[in-house]
CSV table of C-alpha atoms (C1' of nucleotides) in Angstrom, one decimal:
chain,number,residue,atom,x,y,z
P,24,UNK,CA,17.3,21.4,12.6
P,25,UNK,CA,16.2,18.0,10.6
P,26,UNK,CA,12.5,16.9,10.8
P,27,UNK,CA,12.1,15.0,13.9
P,28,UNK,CA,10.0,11.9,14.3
P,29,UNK,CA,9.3,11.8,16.6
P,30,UNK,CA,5.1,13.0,16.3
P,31,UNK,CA,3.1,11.5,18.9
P,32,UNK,CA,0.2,10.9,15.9
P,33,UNK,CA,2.4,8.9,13.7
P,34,UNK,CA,0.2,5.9,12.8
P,35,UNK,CA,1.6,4.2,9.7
P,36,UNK,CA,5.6,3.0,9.6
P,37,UNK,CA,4.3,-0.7,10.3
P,38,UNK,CA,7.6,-2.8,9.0
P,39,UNK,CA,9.7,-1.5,11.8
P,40,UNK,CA,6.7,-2.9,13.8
P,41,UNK,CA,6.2,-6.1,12.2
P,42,UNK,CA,10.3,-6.7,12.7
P,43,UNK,CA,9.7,-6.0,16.2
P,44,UNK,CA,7.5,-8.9,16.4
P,45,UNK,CA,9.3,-11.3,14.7
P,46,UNK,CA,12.5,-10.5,16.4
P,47,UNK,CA,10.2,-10.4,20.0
P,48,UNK,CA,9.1,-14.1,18.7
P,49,UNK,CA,12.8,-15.2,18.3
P,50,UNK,CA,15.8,-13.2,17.5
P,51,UNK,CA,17.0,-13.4,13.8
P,52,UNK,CA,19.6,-12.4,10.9
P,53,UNK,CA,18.2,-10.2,7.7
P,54,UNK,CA,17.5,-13.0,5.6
P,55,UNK,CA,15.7,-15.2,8.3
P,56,UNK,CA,13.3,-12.6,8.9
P,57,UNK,CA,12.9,-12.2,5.0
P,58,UNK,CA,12.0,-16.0,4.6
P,59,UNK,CA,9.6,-15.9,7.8
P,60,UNK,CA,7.9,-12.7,5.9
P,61,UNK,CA,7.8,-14.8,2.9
P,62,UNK,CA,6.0,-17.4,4.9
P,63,UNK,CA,3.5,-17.4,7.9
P,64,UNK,CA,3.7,-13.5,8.7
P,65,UNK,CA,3.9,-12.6,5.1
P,66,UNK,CA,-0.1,-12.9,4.4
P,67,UNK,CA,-0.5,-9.7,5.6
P,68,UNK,CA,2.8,-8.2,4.9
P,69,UNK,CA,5.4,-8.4,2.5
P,70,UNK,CA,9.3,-6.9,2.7
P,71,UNK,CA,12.0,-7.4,-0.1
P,72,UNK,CA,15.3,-7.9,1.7
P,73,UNK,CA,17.0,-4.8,1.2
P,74,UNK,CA,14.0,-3.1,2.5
P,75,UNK,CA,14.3,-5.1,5.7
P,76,UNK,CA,18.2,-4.5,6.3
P,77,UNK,CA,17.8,-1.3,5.4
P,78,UNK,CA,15.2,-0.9,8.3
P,79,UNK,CA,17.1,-3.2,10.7
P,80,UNK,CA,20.3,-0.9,10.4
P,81,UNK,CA,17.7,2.5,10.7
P,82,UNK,CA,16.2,0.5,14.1
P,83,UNK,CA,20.2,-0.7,15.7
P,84,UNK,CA,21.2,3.2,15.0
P,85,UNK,CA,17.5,4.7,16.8
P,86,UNK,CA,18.5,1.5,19.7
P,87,UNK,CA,15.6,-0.4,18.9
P,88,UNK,CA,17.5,-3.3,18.1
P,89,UNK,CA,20.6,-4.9,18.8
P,90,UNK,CA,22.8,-6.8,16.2
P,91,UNK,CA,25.7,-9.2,17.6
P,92,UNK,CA,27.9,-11.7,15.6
P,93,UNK,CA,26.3,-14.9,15.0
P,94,UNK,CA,28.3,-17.2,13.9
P,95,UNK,CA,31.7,-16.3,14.4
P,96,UNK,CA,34.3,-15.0,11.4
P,97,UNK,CA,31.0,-14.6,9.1
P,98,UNK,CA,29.2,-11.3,8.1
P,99,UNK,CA,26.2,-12.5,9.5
P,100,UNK,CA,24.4,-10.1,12.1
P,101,UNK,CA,21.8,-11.7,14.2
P,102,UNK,CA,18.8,-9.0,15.7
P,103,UNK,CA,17.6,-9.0,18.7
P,104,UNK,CA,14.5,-6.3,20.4
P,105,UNK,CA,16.1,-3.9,23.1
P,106,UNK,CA,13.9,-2.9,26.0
P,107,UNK,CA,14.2,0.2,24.1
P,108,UNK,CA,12.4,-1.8,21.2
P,109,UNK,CA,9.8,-3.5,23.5
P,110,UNK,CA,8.2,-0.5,24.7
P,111,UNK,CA,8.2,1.3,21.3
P,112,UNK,CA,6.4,-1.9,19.8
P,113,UNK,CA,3.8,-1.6,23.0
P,114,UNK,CA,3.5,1.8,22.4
P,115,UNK,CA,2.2,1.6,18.8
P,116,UNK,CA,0.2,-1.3,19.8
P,117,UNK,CA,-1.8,0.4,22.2
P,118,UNK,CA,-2.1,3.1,19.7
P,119,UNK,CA,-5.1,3.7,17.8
P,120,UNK,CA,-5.2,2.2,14.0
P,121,UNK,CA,-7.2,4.2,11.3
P,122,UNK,CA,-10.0,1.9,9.4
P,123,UNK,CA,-8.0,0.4,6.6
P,124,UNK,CA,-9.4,1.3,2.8
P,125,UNK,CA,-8.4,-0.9,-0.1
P,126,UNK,CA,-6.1,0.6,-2.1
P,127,UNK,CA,-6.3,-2.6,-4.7
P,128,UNK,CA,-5.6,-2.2,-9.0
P,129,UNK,CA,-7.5,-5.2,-9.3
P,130,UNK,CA,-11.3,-2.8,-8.4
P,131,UNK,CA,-9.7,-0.2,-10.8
P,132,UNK,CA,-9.8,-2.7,-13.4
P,133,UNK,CA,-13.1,-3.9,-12.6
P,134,UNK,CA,-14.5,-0.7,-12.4
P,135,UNK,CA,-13.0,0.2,-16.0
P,136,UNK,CA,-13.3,-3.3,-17.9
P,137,UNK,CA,-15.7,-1.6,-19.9
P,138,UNK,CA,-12.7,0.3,-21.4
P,139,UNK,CA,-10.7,-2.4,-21.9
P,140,UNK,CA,-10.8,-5.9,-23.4
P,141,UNK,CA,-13.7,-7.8,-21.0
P,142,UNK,CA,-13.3,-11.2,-22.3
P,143,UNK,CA,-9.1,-11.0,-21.7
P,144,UNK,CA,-10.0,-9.6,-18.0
P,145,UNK,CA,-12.0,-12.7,-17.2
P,146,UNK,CA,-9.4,-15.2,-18.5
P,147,UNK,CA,-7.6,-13.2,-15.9
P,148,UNK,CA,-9.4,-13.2,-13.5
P,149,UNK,CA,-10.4,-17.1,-13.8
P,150,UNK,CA,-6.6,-17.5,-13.0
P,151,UNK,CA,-6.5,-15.3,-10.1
P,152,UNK,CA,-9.7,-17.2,-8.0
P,153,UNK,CA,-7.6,-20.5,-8.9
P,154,UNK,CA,-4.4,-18.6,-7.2
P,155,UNK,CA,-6.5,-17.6,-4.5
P,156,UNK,CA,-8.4,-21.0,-4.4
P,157,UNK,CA,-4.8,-22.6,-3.8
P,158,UNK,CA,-3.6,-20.2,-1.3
P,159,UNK,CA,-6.7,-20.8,1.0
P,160,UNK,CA,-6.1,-24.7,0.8
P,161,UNK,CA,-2.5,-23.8,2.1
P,162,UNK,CA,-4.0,-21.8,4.7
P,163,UNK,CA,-6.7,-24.1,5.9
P,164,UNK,CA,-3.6,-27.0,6.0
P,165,UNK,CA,-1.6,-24.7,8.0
P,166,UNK,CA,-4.6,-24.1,10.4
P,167,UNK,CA,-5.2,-28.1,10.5
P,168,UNK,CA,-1.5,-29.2,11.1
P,169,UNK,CA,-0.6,-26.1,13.6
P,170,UNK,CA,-3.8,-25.6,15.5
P,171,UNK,CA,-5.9,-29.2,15.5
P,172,UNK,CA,-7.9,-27.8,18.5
P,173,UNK,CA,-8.3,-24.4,19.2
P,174,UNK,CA,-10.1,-24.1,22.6
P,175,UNK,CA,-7.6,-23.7,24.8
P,176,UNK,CA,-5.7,-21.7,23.1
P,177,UNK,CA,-4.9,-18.2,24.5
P,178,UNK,CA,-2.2,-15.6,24.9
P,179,UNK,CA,0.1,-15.0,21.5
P,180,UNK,CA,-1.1,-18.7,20.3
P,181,UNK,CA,-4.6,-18.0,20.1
P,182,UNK,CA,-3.3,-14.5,18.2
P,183,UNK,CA,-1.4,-16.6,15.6
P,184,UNK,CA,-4.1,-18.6,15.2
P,185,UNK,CA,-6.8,-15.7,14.6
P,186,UNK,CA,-4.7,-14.1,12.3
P,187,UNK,CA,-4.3,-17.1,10.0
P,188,UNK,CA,-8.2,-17.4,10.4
P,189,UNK,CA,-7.4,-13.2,8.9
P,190,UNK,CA,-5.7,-14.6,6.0
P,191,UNK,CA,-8.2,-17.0,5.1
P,192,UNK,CA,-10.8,-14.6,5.2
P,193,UNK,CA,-9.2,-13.0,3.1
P,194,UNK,CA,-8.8,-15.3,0.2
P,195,UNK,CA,-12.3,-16.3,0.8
P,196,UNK,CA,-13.1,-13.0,0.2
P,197,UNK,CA,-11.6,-12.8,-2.9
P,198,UNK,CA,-12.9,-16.2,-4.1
P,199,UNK,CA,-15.9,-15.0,-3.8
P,200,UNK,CA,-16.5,-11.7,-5.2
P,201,UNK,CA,-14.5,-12.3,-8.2
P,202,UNK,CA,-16.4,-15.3,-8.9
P,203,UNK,CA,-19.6,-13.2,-8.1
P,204,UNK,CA,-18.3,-10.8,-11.3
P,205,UNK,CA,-17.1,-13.2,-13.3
P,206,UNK,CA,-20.8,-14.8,-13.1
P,207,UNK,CA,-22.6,-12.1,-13.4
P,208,UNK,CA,-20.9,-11.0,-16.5
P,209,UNK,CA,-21.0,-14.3,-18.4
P,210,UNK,CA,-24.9,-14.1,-17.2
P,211,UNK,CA,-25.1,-11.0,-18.7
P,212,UNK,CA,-23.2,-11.6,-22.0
P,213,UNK,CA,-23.5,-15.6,-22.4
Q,27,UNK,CA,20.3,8.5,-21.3
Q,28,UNK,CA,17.2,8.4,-18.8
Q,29,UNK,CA,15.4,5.3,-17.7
Q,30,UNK,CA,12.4,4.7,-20.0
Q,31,UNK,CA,9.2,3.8,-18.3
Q,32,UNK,CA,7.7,1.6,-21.3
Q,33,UNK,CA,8.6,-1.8,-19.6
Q,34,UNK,CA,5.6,-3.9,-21.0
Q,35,UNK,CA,5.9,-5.9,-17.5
Q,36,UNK,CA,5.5,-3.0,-15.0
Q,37,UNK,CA,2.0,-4.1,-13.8
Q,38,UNK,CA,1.8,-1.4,-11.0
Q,39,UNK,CA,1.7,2.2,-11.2
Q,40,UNK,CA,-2.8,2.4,-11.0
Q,41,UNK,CA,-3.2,5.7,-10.1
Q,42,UNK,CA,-2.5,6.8,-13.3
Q,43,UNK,CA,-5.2,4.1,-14.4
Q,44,UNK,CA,-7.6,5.2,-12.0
Q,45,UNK,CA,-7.7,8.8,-12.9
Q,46,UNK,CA,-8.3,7.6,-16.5
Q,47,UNK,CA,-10.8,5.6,-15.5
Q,48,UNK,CA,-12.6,8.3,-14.0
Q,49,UNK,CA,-12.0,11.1,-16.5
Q,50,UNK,CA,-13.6,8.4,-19.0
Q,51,UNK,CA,-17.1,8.3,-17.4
Q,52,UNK,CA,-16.7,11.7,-17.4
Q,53,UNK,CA,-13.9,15.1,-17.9
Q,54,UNK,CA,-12.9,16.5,-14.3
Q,55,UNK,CA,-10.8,19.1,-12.9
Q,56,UNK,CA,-8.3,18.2,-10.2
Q,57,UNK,CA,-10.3,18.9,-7.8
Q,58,UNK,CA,-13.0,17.2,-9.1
Q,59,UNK,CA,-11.3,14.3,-9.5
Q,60,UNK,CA,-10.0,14.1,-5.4
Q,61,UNK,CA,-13.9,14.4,-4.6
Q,62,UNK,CA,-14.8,11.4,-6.7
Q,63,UNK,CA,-11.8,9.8,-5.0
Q,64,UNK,CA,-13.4,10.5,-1.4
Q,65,UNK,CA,-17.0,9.1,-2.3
Q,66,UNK,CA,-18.1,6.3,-4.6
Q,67,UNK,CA,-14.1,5.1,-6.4
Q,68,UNK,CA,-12.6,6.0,-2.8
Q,69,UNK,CA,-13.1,2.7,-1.5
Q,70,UNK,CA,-11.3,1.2,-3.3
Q,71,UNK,CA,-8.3,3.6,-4.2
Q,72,UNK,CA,-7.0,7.2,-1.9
Q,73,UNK,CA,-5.2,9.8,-3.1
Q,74,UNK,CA,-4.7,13.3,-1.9
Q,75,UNK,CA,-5.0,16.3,-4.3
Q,76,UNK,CA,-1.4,17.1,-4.5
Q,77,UNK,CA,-0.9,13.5,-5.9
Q,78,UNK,CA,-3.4,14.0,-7.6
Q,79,UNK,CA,-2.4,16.9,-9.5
Q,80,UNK,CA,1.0,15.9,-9.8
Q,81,UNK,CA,0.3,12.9,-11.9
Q,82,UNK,CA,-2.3,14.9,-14.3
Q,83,UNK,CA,0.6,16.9,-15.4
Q,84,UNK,CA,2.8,13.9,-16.0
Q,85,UNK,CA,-0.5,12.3,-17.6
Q,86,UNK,CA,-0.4,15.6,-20.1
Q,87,UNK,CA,3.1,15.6,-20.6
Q,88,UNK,CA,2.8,12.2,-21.9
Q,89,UNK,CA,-0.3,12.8,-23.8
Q,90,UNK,CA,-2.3,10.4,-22.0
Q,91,UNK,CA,-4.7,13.7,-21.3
Q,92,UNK,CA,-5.7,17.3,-22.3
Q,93,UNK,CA,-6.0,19.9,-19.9
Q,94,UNK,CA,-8.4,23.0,-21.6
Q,95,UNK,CA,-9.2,26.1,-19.2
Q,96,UNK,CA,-12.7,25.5,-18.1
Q,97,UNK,CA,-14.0,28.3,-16.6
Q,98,UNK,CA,-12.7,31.0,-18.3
Q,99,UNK,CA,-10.5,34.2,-16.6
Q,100,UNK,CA,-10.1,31.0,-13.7
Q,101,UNK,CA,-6.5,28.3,-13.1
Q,102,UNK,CA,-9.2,26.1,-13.3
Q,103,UNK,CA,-7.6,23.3,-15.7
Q,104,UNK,CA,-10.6,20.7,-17.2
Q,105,UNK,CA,-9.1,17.3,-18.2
Q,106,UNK,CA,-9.7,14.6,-20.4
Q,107,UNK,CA,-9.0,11.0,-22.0
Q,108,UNK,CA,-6.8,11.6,-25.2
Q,109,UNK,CA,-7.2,8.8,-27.9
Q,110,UNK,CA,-3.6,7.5,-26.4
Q,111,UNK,CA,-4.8,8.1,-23.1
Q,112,UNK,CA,-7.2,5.2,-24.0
Q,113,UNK,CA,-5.2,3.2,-25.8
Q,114,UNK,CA,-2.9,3.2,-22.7
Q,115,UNK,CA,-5.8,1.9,-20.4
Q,116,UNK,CA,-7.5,-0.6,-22.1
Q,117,UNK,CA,-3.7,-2.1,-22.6
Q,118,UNK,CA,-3.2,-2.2,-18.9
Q,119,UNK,CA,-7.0,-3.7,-18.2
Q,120,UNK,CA,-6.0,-6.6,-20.5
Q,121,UNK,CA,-2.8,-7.3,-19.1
Q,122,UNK,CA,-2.5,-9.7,-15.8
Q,123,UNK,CA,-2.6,-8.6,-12.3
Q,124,UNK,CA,-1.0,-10.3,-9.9
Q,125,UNK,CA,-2.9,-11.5,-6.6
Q,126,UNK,CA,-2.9,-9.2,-4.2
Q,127,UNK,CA,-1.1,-9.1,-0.7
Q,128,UNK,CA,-2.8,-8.1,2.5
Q,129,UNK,CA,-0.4,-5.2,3.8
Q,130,UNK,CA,-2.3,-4.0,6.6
Q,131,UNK,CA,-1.2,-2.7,9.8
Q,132,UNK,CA,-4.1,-4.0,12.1
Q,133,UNK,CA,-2.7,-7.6,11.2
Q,134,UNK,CA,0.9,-7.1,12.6
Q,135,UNK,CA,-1.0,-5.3,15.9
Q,136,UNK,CA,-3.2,-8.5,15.9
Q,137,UNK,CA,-0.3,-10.7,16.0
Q,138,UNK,CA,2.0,-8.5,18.5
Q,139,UNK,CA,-0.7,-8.1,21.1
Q,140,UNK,CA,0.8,-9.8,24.0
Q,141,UNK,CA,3.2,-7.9,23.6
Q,142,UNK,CA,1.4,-4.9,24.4
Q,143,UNK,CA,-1.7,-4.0,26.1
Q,144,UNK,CA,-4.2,-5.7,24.8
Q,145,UNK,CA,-7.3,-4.7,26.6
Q,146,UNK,CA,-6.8,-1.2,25.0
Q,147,UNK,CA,-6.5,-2.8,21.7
Q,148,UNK,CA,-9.6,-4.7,22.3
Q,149,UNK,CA,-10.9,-1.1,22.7
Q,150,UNK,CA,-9.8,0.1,19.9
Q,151,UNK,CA,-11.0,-2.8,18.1
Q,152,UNK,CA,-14.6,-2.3,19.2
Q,153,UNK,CA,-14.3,1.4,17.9
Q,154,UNK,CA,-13.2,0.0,14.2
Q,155,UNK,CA,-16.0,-2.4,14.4
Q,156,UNK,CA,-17.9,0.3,14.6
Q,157,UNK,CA,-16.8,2.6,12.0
Q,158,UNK,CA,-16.4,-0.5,9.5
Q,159,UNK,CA,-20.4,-1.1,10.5
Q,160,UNK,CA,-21.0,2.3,9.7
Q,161,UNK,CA,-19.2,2.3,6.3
Q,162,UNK,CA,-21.3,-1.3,5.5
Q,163,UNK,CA,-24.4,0.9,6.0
Q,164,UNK,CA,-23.4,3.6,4.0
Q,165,UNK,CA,-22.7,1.5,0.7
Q,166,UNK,CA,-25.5,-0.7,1.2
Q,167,UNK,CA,-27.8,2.5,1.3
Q,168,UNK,CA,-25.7,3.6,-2.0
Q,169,UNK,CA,-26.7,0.2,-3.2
Q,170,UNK,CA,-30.0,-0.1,-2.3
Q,171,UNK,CA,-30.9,3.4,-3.8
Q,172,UNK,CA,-29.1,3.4,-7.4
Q,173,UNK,CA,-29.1,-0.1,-7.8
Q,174,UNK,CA,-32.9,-1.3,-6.5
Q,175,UNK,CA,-33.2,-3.8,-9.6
Q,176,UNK,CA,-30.3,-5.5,-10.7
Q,177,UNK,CA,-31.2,-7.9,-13.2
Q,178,UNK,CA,-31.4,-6.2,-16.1
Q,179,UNK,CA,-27.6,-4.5,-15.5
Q,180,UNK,CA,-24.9,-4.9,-17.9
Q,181,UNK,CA,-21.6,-3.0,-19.0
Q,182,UNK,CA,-20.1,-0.5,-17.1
Q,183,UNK,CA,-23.2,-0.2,-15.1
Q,184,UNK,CA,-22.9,-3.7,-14.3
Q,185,UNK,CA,-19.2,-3.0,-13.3
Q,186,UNK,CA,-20.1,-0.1,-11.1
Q,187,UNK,CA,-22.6,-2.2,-8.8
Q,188,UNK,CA,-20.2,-5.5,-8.3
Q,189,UNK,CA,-17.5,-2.7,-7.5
Q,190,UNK,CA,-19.6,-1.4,-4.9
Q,191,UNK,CA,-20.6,-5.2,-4.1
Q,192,UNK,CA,-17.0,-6.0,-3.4
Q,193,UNK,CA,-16.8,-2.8,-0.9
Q,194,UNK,CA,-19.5,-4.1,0.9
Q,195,UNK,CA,-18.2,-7.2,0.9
Q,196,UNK,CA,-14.8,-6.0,2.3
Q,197,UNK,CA,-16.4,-4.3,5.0
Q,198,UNK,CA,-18.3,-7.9,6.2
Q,199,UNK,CA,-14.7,-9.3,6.1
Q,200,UNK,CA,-13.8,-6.7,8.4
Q,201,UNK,CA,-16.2,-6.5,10.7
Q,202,UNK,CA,-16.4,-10.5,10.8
Q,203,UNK,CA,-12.6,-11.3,11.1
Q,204,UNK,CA,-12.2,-8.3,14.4
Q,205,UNK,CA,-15.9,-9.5,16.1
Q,206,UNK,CA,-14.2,-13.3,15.8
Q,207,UNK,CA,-10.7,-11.6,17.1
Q,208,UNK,CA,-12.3,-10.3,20.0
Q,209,UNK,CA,-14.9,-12.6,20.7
Q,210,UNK,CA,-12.2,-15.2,20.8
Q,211,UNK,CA,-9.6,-13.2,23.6
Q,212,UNK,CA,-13.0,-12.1,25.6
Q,213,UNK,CA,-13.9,-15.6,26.0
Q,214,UNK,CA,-10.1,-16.7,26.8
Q,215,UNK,CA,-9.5,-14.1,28.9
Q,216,UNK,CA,-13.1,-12.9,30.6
R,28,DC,C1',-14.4,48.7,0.1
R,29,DT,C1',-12.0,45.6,2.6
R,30,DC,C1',-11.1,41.7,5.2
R,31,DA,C1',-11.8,37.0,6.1
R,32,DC,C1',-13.0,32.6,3.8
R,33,DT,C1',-13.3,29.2,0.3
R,34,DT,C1',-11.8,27.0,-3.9
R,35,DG,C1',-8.4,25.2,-7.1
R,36,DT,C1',-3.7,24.7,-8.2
R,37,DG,C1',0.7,23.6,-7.1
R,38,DC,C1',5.8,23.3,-5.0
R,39,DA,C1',9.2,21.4,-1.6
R,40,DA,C1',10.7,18.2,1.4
R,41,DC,C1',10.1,14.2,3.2
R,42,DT,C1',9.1,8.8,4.1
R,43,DA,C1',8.3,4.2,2.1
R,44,DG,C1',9.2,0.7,-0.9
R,45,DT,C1',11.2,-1.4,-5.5
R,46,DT,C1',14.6,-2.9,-8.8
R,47,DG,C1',19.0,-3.9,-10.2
R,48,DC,C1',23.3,-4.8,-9.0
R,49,DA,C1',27.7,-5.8,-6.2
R,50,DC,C1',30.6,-8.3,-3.3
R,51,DA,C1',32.5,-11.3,0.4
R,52,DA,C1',32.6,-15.9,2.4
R,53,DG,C1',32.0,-20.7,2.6
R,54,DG,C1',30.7,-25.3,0.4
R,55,DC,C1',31.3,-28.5,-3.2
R,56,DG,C1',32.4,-31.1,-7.3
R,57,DT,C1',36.1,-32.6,-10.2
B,1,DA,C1',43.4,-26.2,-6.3
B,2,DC,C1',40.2,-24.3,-9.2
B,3,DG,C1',36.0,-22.7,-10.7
B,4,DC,C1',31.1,-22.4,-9.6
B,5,DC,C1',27.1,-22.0,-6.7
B,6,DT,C1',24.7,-20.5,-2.7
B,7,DT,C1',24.1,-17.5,1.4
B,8,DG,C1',24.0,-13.2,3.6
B,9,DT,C1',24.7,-8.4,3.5
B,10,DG,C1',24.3,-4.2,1.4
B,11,DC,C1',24.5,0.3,-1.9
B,12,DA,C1',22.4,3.2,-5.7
B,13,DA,C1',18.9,4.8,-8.2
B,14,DC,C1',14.5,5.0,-8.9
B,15,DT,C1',9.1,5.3,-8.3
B,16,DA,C1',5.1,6.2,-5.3
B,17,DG,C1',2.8,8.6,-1.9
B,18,DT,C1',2.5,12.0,2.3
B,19,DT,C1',2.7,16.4,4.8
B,20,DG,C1',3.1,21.1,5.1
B,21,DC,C1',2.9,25.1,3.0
B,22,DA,C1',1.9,28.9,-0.5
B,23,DC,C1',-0.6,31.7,-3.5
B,24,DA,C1',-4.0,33.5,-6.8
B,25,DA,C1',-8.9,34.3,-7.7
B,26,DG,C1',-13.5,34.6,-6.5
B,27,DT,C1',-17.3,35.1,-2.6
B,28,DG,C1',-19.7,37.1,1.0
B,29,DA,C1',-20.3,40.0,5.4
B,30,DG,C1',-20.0,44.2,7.8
DNA sequence: CTCACTTGTGCAACTAGTTGCACAAGGCGT
DNA sequence: ACGCCTTGTGCAACTAGTTGCACAAGTGAG
């Protein structure tokens, strides 16, 4: 009758997932989960809160979730993972992840400056390895304050703490091959 | 009476860009066009044919392109950069781009995996090492073959190689961030 | 010749995510 | 007690991208 999904090869559909995390860290409303994805788990994802209450209400209806009446007299609806919702979430992570590609606007300008105004792009681009610059220095604070020493660590600590190392990566990544363009360009055309 | 699209703020939307980009260096079909998408511009930006062709004809209806019949007595449709179609890109390389945001599903598995089973995902992990290995040899071979001097490069040329220099670079981060993931839980956990 | 195969184009139906707005409930200042 | 602000929830309308399929025209094998 309707299109099922229920397709054994269905990779993608990762926000479900990520809310199944956060709620199997602690149990939250809508909005809490949209400040912790605006803060530590939002380096590598990002929700607006309607996306996010519209997936917890899609979850509650498939059983995934419950929702039960926080505070008392108020609209508020605090999640919590079913056992339903525990073994989908170990399902998927068990499952097999395609190699990610980039899919970034910022290469497709690179690739095309020559199209476009190049001395404009590097202003921009100056401005974007400072953003980045200040985002690592929040990272590596966050590593310093949360994790002081990390051999011991193991278990979902020593996950967190990897995947903040992820996001610094990251930014160092960018640091350094936009700097590497913007270089090589004003090399090339001093 | 309909929403117009010509909000000078929308910063998204690069596909569009993309294309334009490519039928710039040089006129494509459709087809064409997906191909150059799965090789040297693919790592950076996917897109299936059906998208593809989907946003040609919006790109025509909106004169940002020309479609002429190629081959003659064929549906082959050949397209091309109209003067707007130019104007429209080299507007959008100028404007700002805001830093861009992880969004990857590996992350959220990373940071759920005790709450699955994580020596299969340390399996799967060693296959994406791997592939990501793989792909790092690939470009650098692309590198070392139509780039062997670089010192002399300049303009788009010089664009092209630090393009491909930031796809290389993305596959180190890969390959550097999972080897330290698993490394890490290996040791923890041997 | 005809049948299977490939190439190029495209529609339809769907999922995912964004943007703009609405509205109820409680807190607070004056 | 009144207006105003914040918090939490949510709908509506939209854009972007995916998946599955269709179909026409040329290509090559038996």
């Amino acid at each position: 009758m309707h299109k099922a999904y229920d397709d054994p090869q269905t990779a993608g559909v990762a926000l479900e997932h990520a809310l199944l995390v956060s709620l199997r860290e602690r149990p939250a409303t809508g909005i809490e989960l949209t400040r912790r994805f605006d803060r530590s788990i939002g380096f590598f994802w990002r929700a607006t809160h309607q996306q996010i209450y519209k997936v917890l209400r899609r979850m509650e209806s498939e059983g995934w979730v419950t929702a039960s009446a926080g505070d008392a007299r108020s609209t508020e609806r605090r999640y919590a993972a079913t056992k339903a919702g525990e073994r989908v979430l170990a399902d998927w992570i068990g499952s097999p992840t395609p190699a990610a590609t980039m899919r970034s606007d910022l290469a497709v300008k690179l690739r095309g400056a020559s199209y476009g105004d190049r001395s404009k792009l590097l202003g921009h681009l100056d401005d974007l390895v400072a953003e980045h610059r200040t985002r690592l220095a929040h990272f590596e604070q966050l590593e310093h304050e949360q994790f002081p020493h990390t051999d011991g660590l193991s278990g979902h600590d020593l996950d967190t703490w990897l995947v903040l190392r992820g996001g610094i990566k990251q930014e160092q990544f960018w640091i350094e091959w936009l700097t590497e363009y913007t270089a090589a360009h004003r090399k090339a055309t001093p």
